[in-house]
mmCIF file of C-alpha atoms and ligand atoms in Angstrom:
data_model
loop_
_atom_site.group_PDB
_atom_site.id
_atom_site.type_symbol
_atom_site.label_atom_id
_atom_site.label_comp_id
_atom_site.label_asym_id
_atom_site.label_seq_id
_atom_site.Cartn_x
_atom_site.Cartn_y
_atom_site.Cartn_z
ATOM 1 C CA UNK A 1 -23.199 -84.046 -172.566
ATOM 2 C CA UNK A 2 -20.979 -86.786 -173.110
ATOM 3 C CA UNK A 3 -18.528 -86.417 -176.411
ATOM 4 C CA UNK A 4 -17.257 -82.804 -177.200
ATOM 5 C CA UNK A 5 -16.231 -83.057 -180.445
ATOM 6 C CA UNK A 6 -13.683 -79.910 -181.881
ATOM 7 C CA UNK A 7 -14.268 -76.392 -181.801
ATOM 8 C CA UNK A 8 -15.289 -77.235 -178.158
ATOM 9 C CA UNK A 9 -19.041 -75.731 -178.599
ATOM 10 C CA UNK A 10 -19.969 -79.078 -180.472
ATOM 11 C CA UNK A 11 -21.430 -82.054 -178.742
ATOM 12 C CA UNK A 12 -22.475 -85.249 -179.912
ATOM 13 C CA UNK A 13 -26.122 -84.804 -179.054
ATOM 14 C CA UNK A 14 -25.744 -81.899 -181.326
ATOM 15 C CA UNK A 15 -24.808 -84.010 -184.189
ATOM 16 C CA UNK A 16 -28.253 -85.416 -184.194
ATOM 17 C CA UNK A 17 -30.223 -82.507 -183.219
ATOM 18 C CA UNK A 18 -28.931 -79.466 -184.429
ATOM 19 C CA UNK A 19 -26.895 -80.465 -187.477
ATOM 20 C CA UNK A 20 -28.723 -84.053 -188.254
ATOM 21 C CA UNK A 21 -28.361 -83.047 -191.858
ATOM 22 C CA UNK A 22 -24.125 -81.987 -192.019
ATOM 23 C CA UNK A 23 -23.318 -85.117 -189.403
ATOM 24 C CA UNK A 24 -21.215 -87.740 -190.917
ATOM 25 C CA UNK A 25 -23.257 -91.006 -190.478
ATOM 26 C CA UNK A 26 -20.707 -93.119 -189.980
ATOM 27 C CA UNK A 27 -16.591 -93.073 -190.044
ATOM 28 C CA UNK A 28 -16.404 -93.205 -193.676
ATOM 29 C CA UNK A 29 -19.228 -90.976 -194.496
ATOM 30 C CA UNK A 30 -18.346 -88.356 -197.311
ATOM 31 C CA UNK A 31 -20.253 -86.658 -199.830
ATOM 32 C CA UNK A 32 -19.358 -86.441 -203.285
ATOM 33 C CA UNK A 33 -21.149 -84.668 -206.309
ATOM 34 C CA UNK A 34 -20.171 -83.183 -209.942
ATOM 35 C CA UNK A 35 -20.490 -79.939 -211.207
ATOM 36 C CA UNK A 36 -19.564 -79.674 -215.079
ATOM 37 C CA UNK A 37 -17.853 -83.128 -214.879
ATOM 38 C CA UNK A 38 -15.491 -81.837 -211.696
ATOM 39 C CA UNK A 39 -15.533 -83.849 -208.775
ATOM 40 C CA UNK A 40 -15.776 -82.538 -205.263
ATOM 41 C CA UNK A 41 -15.130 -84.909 -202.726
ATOM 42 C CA UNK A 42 -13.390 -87.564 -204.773
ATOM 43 C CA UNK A 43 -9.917 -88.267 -206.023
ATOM 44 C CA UNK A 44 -9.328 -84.784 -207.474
ATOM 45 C CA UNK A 45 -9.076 -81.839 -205.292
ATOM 46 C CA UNK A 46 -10.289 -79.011 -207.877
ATOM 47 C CA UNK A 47 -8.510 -75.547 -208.182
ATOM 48 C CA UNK A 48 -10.945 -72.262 -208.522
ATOM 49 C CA UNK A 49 -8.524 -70.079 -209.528
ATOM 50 C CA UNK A 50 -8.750 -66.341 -210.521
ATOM 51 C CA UNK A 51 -8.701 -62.891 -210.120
ATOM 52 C CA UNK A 52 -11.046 -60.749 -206.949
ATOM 53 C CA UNK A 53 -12.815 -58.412 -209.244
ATOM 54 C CA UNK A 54 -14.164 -59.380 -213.492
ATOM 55 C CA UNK A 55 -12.774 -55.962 -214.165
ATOM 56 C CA UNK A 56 -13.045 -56.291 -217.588
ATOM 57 C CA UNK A 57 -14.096 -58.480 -221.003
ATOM 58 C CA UNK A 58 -10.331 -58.839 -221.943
ATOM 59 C CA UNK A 59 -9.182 -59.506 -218.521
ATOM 60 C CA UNK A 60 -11.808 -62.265 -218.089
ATOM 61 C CA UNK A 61 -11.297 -64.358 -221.368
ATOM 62 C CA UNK A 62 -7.393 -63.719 -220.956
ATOM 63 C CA UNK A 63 -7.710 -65.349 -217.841
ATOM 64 C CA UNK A 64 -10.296 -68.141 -218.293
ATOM 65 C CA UNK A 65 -7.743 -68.986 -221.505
ATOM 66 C CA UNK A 66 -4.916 -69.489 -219.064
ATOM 67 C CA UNK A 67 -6.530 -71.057 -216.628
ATOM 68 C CA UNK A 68 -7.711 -73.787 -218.592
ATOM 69 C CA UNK A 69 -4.621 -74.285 -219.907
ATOM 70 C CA UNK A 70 -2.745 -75.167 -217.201
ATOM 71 C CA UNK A 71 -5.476 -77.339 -215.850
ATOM 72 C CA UNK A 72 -7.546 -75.124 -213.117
ATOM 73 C CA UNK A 73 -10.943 -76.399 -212.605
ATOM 74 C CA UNK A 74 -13.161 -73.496 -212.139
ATOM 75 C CA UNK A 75 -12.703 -69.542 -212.723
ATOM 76 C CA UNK A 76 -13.339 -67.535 -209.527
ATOM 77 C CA UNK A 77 -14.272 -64.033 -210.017
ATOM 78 C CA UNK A 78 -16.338 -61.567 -208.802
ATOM 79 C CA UNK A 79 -18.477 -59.261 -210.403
ATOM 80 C CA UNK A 80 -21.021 -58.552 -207.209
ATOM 81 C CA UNK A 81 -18.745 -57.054 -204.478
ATOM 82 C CA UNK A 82 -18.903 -57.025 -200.765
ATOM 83 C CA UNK A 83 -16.992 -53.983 -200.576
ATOM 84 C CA UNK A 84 -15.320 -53.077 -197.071
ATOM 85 C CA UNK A 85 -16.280 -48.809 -198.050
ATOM 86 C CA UNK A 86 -19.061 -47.517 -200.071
ATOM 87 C CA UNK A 87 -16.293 -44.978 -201.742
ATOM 88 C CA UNK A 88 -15.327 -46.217 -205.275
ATOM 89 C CA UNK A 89 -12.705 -45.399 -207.411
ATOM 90 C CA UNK A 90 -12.292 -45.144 -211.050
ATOM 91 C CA UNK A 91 -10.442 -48.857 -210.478
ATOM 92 C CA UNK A 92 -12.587 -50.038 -208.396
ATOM 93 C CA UNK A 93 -15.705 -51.030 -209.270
ATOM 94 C CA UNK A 94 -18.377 -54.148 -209.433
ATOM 95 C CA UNK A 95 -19.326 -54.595 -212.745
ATOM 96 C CA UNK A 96 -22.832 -56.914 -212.090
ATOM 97 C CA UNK A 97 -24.834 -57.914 -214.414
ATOM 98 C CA UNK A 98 -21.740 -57.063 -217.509
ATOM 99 C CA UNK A 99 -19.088 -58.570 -215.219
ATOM 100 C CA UNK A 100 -21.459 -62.291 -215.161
ATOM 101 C CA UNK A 101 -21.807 -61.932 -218.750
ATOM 102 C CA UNK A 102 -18.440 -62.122 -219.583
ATOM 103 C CA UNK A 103 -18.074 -64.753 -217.419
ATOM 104 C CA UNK A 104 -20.883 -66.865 -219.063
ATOM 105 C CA UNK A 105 -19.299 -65.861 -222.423
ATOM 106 C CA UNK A 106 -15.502 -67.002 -221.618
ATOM 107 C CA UNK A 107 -17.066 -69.908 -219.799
ATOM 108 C CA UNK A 108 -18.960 -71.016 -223.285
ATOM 109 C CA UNK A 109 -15.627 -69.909 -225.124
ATOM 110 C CA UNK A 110 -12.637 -71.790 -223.053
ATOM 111 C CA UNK A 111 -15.159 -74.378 -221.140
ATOM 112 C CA UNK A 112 -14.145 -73.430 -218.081
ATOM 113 C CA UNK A 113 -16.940 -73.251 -215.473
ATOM 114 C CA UNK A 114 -17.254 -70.251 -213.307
ATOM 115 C CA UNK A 115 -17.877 -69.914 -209.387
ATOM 116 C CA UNK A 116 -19.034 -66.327 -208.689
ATOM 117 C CA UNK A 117 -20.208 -64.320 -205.559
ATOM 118 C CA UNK A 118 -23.940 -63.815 -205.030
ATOM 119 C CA UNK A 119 -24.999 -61.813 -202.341
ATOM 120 C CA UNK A 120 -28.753 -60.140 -203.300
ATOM 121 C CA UNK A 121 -31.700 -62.910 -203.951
ATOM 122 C CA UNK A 122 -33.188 -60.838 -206.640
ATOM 123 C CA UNK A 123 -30.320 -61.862 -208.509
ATOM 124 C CA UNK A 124 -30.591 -65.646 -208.464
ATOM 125 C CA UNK A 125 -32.057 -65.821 -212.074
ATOM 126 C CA UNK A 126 -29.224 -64.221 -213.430
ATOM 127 C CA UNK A 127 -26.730 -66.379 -211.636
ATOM 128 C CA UNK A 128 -28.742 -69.588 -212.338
ATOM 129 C CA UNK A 129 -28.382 -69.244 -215.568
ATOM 130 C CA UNK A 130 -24.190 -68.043 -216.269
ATOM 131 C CA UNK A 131 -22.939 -69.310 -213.147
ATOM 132 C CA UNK A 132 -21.918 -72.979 -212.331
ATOM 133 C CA UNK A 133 -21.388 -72.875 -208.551
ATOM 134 C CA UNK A 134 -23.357 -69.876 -206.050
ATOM 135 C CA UNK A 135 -20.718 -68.674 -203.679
ATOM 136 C CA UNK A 136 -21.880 -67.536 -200.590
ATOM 137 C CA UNK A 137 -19.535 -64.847 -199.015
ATOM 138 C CA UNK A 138 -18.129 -64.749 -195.425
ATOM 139 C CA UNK A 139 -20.471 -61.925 -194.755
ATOM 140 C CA UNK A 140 -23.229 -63.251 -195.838
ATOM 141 C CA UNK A 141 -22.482 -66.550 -194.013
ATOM 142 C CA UNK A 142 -25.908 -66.228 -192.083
ATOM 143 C CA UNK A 143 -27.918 -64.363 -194.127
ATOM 144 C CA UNK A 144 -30.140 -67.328 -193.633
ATOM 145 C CA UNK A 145 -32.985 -65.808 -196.622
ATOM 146 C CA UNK A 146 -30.092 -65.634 -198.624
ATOM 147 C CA UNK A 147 -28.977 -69.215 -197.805
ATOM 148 C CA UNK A 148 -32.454 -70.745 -198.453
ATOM 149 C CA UNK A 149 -33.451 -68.778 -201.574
ATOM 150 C CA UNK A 150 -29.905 -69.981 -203.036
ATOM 151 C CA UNK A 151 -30.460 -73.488 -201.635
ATOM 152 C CA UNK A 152 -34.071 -73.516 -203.264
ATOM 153 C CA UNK A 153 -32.146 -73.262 -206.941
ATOM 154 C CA UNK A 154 -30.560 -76.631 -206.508
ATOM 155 C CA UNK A 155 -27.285 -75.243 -207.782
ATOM 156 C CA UNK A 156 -24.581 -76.063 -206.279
ATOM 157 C CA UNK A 157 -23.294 -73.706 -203.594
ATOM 158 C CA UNK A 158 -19.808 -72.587 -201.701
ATOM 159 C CA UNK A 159 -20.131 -71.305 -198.402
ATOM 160 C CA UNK A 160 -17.378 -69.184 -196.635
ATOM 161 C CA UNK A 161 -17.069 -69.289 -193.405
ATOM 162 C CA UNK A 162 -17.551 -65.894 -191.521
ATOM 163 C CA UNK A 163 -13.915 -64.396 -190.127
ATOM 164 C CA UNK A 164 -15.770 -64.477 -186.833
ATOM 165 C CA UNK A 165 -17.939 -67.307 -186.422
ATOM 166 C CA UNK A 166 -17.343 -70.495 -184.845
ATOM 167 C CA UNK A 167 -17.158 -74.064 -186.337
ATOM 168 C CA UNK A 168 -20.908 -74.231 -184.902
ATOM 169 C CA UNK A 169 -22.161 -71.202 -186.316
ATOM 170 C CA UNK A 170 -20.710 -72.295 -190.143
ATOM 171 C CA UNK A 171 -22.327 -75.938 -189.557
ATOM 172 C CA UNK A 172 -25.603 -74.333 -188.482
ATOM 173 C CA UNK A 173 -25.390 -72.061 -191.375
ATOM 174 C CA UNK A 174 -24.706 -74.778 -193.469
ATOM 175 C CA UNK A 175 -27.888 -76.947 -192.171
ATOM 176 C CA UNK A 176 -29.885 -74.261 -193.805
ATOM 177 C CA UNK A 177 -28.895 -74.986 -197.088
ATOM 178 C CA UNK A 178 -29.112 -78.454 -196.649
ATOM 179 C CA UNK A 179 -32.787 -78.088 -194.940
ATOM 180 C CA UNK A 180 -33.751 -77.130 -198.292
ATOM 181 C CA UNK A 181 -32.610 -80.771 -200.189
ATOM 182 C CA UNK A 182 -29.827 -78.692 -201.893
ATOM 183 C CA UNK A 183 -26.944 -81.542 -201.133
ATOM 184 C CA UNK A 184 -24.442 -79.521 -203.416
ATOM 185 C CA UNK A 185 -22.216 -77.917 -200.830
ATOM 186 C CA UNK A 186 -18.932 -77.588 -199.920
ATOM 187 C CA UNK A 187 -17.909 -75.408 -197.272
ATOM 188 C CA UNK A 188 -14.589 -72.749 -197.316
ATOM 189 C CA UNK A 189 -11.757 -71.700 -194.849
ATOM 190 C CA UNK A 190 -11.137 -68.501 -195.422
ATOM 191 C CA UNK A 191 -9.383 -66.951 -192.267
ATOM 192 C CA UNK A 192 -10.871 -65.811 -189.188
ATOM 193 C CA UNK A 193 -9.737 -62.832 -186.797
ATOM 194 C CA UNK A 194 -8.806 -63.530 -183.137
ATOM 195 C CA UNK A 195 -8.650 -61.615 -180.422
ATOM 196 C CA UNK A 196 -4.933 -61.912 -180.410
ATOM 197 C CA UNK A 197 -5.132 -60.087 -184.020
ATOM 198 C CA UNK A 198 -2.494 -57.900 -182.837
ATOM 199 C CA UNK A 199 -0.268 -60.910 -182.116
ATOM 200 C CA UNK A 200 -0.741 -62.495 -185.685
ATOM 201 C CA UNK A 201 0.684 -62.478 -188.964
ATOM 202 C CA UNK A 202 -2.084 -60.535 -191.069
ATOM 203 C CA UNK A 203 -5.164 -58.876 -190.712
ATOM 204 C CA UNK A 204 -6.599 -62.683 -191.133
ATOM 205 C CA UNK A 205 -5.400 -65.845 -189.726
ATOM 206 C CA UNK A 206 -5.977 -69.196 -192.050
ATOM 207 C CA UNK A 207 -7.616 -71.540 -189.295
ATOM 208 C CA UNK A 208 -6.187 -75.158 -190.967
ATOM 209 C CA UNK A 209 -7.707 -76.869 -187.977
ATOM 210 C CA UNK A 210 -11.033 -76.282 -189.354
ATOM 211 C CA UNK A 211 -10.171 -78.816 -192.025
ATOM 212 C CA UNK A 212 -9.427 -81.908 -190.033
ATOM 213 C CA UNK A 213 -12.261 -80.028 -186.958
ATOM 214 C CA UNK A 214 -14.341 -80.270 -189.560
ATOM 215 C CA UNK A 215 -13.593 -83.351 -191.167
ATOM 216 C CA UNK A 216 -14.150 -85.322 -187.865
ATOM 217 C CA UNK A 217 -17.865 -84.364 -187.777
ATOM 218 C CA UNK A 218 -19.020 -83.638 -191.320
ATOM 219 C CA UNK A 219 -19.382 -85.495 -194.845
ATOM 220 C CA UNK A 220 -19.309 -81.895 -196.697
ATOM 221 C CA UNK A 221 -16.260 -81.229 -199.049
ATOM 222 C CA UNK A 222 -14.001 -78.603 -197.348
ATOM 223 C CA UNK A 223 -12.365 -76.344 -199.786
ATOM 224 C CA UNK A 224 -9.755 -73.357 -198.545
ATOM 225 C CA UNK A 225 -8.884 -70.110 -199.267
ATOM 226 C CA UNK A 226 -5.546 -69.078 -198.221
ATOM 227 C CA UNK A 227 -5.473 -65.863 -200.735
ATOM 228 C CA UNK A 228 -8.178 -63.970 -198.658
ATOM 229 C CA UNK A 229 -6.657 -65.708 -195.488
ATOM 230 C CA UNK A 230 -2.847 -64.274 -195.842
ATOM 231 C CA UNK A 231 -3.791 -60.846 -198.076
ATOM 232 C CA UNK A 232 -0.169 -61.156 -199.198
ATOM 233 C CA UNK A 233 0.600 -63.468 -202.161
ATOM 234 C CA UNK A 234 4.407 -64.759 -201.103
ATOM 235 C CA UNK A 235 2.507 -66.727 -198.557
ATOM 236 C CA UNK A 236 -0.186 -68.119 -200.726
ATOM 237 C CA UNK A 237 2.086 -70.683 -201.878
ATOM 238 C CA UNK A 238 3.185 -71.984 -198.552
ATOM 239 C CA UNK A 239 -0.581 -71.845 -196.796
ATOM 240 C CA UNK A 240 -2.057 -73.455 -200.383
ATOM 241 C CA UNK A 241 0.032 -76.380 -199.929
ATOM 242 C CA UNK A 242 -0.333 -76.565 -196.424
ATOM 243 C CA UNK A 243 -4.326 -76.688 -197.332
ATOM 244 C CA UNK A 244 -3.838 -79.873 -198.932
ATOM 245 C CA UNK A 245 -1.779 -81.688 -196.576
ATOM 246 C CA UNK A 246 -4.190 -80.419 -194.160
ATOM 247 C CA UNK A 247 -6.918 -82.616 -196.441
ATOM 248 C CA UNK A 248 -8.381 -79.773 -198.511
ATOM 249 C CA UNK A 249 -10.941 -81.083 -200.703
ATOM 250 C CA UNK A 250 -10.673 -78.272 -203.022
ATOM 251 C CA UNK A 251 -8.348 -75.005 -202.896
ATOM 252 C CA UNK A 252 -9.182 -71.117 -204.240
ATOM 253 C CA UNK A 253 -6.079 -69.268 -205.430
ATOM 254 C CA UNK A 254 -6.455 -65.432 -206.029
ATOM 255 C CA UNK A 255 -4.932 -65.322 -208.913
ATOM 256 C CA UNK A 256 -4.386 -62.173 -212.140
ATOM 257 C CA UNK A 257 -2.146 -61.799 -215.233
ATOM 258 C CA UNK A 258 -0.821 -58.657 -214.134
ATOM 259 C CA UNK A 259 -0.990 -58.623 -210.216
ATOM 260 C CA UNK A 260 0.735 -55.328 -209.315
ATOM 261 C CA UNK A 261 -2.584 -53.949 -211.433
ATOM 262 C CA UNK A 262 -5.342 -55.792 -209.989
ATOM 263 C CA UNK A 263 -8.413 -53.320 -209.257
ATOM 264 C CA UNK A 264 -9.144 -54.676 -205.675
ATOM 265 C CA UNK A 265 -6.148 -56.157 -203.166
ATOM 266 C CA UNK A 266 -3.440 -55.844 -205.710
ATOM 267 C CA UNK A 267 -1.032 -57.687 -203.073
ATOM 268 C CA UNK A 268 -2.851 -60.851 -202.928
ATOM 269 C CA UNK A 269 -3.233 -62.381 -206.571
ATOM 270 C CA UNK A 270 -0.370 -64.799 -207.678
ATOM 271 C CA UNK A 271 0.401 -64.443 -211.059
ATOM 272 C CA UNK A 272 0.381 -67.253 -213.260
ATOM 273 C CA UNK A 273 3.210 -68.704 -213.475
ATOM 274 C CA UNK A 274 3.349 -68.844 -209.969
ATOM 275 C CA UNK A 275 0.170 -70.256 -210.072
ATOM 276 C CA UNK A 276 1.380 -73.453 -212.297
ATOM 277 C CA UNK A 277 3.969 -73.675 -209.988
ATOM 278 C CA UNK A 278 1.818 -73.834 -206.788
ATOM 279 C CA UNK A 279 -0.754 -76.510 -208.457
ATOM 280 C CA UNK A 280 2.450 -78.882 -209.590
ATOM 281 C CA UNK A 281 3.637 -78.464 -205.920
ATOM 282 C CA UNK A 282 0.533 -79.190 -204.739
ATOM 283 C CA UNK A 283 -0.134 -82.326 -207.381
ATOM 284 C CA UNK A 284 2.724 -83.955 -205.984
ATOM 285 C CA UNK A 285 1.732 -83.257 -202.480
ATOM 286 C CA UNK A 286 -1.825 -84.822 -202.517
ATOM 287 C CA UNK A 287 -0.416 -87.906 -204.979
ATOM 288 C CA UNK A 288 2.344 -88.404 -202.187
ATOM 289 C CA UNK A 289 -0.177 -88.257 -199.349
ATOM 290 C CA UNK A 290 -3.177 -88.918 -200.476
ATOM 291 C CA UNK A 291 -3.008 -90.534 -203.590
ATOM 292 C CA UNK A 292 -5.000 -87.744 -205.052
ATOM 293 C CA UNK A 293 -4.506 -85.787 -208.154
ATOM 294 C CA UNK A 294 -4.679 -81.645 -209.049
ATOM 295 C CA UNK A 295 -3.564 -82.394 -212.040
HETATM 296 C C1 PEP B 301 -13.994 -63.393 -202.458
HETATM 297 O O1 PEP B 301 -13.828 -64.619 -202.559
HETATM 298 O O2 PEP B 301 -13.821 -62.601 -203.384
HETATM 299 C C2 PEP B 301 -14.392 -62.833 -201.134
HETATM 300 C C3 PEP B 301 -14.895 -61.614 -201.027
HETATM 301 O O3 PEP B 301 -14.160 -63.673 -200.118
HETATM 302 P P1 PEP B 301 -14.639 -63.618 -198.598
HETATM 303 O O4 PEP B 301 -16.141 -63.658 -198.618
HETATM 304 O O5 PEP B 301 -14.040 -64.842 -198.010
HETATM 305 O O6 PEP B 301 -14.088 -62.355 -198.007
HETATM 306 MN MN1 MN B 302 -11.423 -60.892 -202.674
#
């Protein structure tokens, strides 16, 4: 094998057969695509902003109509939960199909479009017809059924990278999807644990190399996620704008009115005004660099 390319485990004979489908072509080779007018891949790098958990009706359209007004691009928020425990509390709960309804309804209401977790296939009507972009969770990364039934839709999907899995692993992962003729994907950095977990900053550690790693060997839009990366929000800020320097295509902010009250991982949300404050910052960042716009 001549040419290892990054993440060590990828050659360049694996370009063509393993991952003929991700591969950039040539130097220039990026894909681009819409969803609800939005560009991925192009000039603007989108914001999904919003909170972990559709806890509520009034939470969700109070969000979705501050969001929209300062200028995010999509509302994040889950209402089909990979919960780490099986215990619930009176806080913590999915809400499912009621949760995607009011997401659908705030959507129609603010025109806002929504990205949302999916993580059963018997529930890809239901998404298909209230959600804008499928997102495919880290631990779910290679459910590969999963992958293909959601690639089947045509919708467009997010995949997160698994905490554990290697740059291979998400690029195989992503093939799947891709396999199907579903050219709608962008992948996600989300944070990975090490070995040297002990020896880091949080319980995750935001890999930013996987941006330019994967960059160098695939035309898919990268989007990160420094909220679920740092689980503490005074470093969102700092990691967010480091995503974009890093050439984010796209960046996911946790993000909740009332923070401190959040039903699931009440340190991590920003709240908004910090949130304004982050997208300005990183505006001016990608129109120094890049000459790209938030914005
Ligand atoms: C999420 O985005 O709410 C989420 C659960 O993320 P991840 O799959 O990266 O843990
Ligand atoms: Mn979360």
């Amino acid at each position: 094998m001549d040419n290892k390319f990054p993440g060590k485990d990828i050659s360049s004979d694996d370009l063509i057969s393993k991952f003929p489908l991700c591969a950039k072509k040539h130097k220039n080779h990026k894909t681009k695509f819409k969803v609800a007018g939005v560009e991925f891949g192009g000039n603007t790098i989108p914001v999904l902003a919003g909170p972990n958990l559709a806890e509520s009706k009034s939470l969700v359209f109070k969000t979705a109509k501050s969001l929209k007004k300062m200028g995010v691009h999509f509302m994040r928020a889950g209402a089909f939960k990979p919960l780490t425990f099986p215990y619930r509390s009176k806080k913590y709960f999915e809400t499912r199909e009621e949760g995607i309804k009011w997401l659908k309804q705030a959507r129609d209401k603010y025109n806002l479009p929504i990205i949302s977790e999916i993580m059963e296939e018997k529930y890809i009507p239901l998404f298909c017809e209230n959600i804008d972009i499928l997102q495919i969770g880290s631990r779910n990364m290679q459910n590969y059924p999963l992958l293909s039934a959601c690639a089947k839709t045509m919708k467009p999907i997010m995949l997160k990278r698994h905490y554990g899995s290697s740059i291979r692993d998400l690029l195989g992962a992503a093939e799947y999807i891709l396999y199907e003729g579903n050219k709608k994907l962008m992948l996600c950095e989300r944070g990975v644990t090490t070995p040297h977990t002990h020896k880091a900053s949080s319980r995750f550690l935001l890999d930013l190399q996987a941006v330019p790693a994967l960059k160098e060997v695939t035309h898919l839009p990268i989007v990160v996620d420094p909220s679920h990366a740092t689980f503490w929000r005074k470093w969102v800020e700092p990691m967010a704008l480091a995503s974009v320097a890093a050439g984010a295509d796209g960046v996911m902010i946790e993000s909740h009115p009332n923070p401190s009250k959040a039903a699931v991982d009440p340190l991590q949300p920003v709240d908004f005004v910090e949130l304004k404050l982050i997208m300005k910052k990183m505006h001016s960042i990608a129109k120094s660099i890049f000459k790209k716009r938030v914005l």
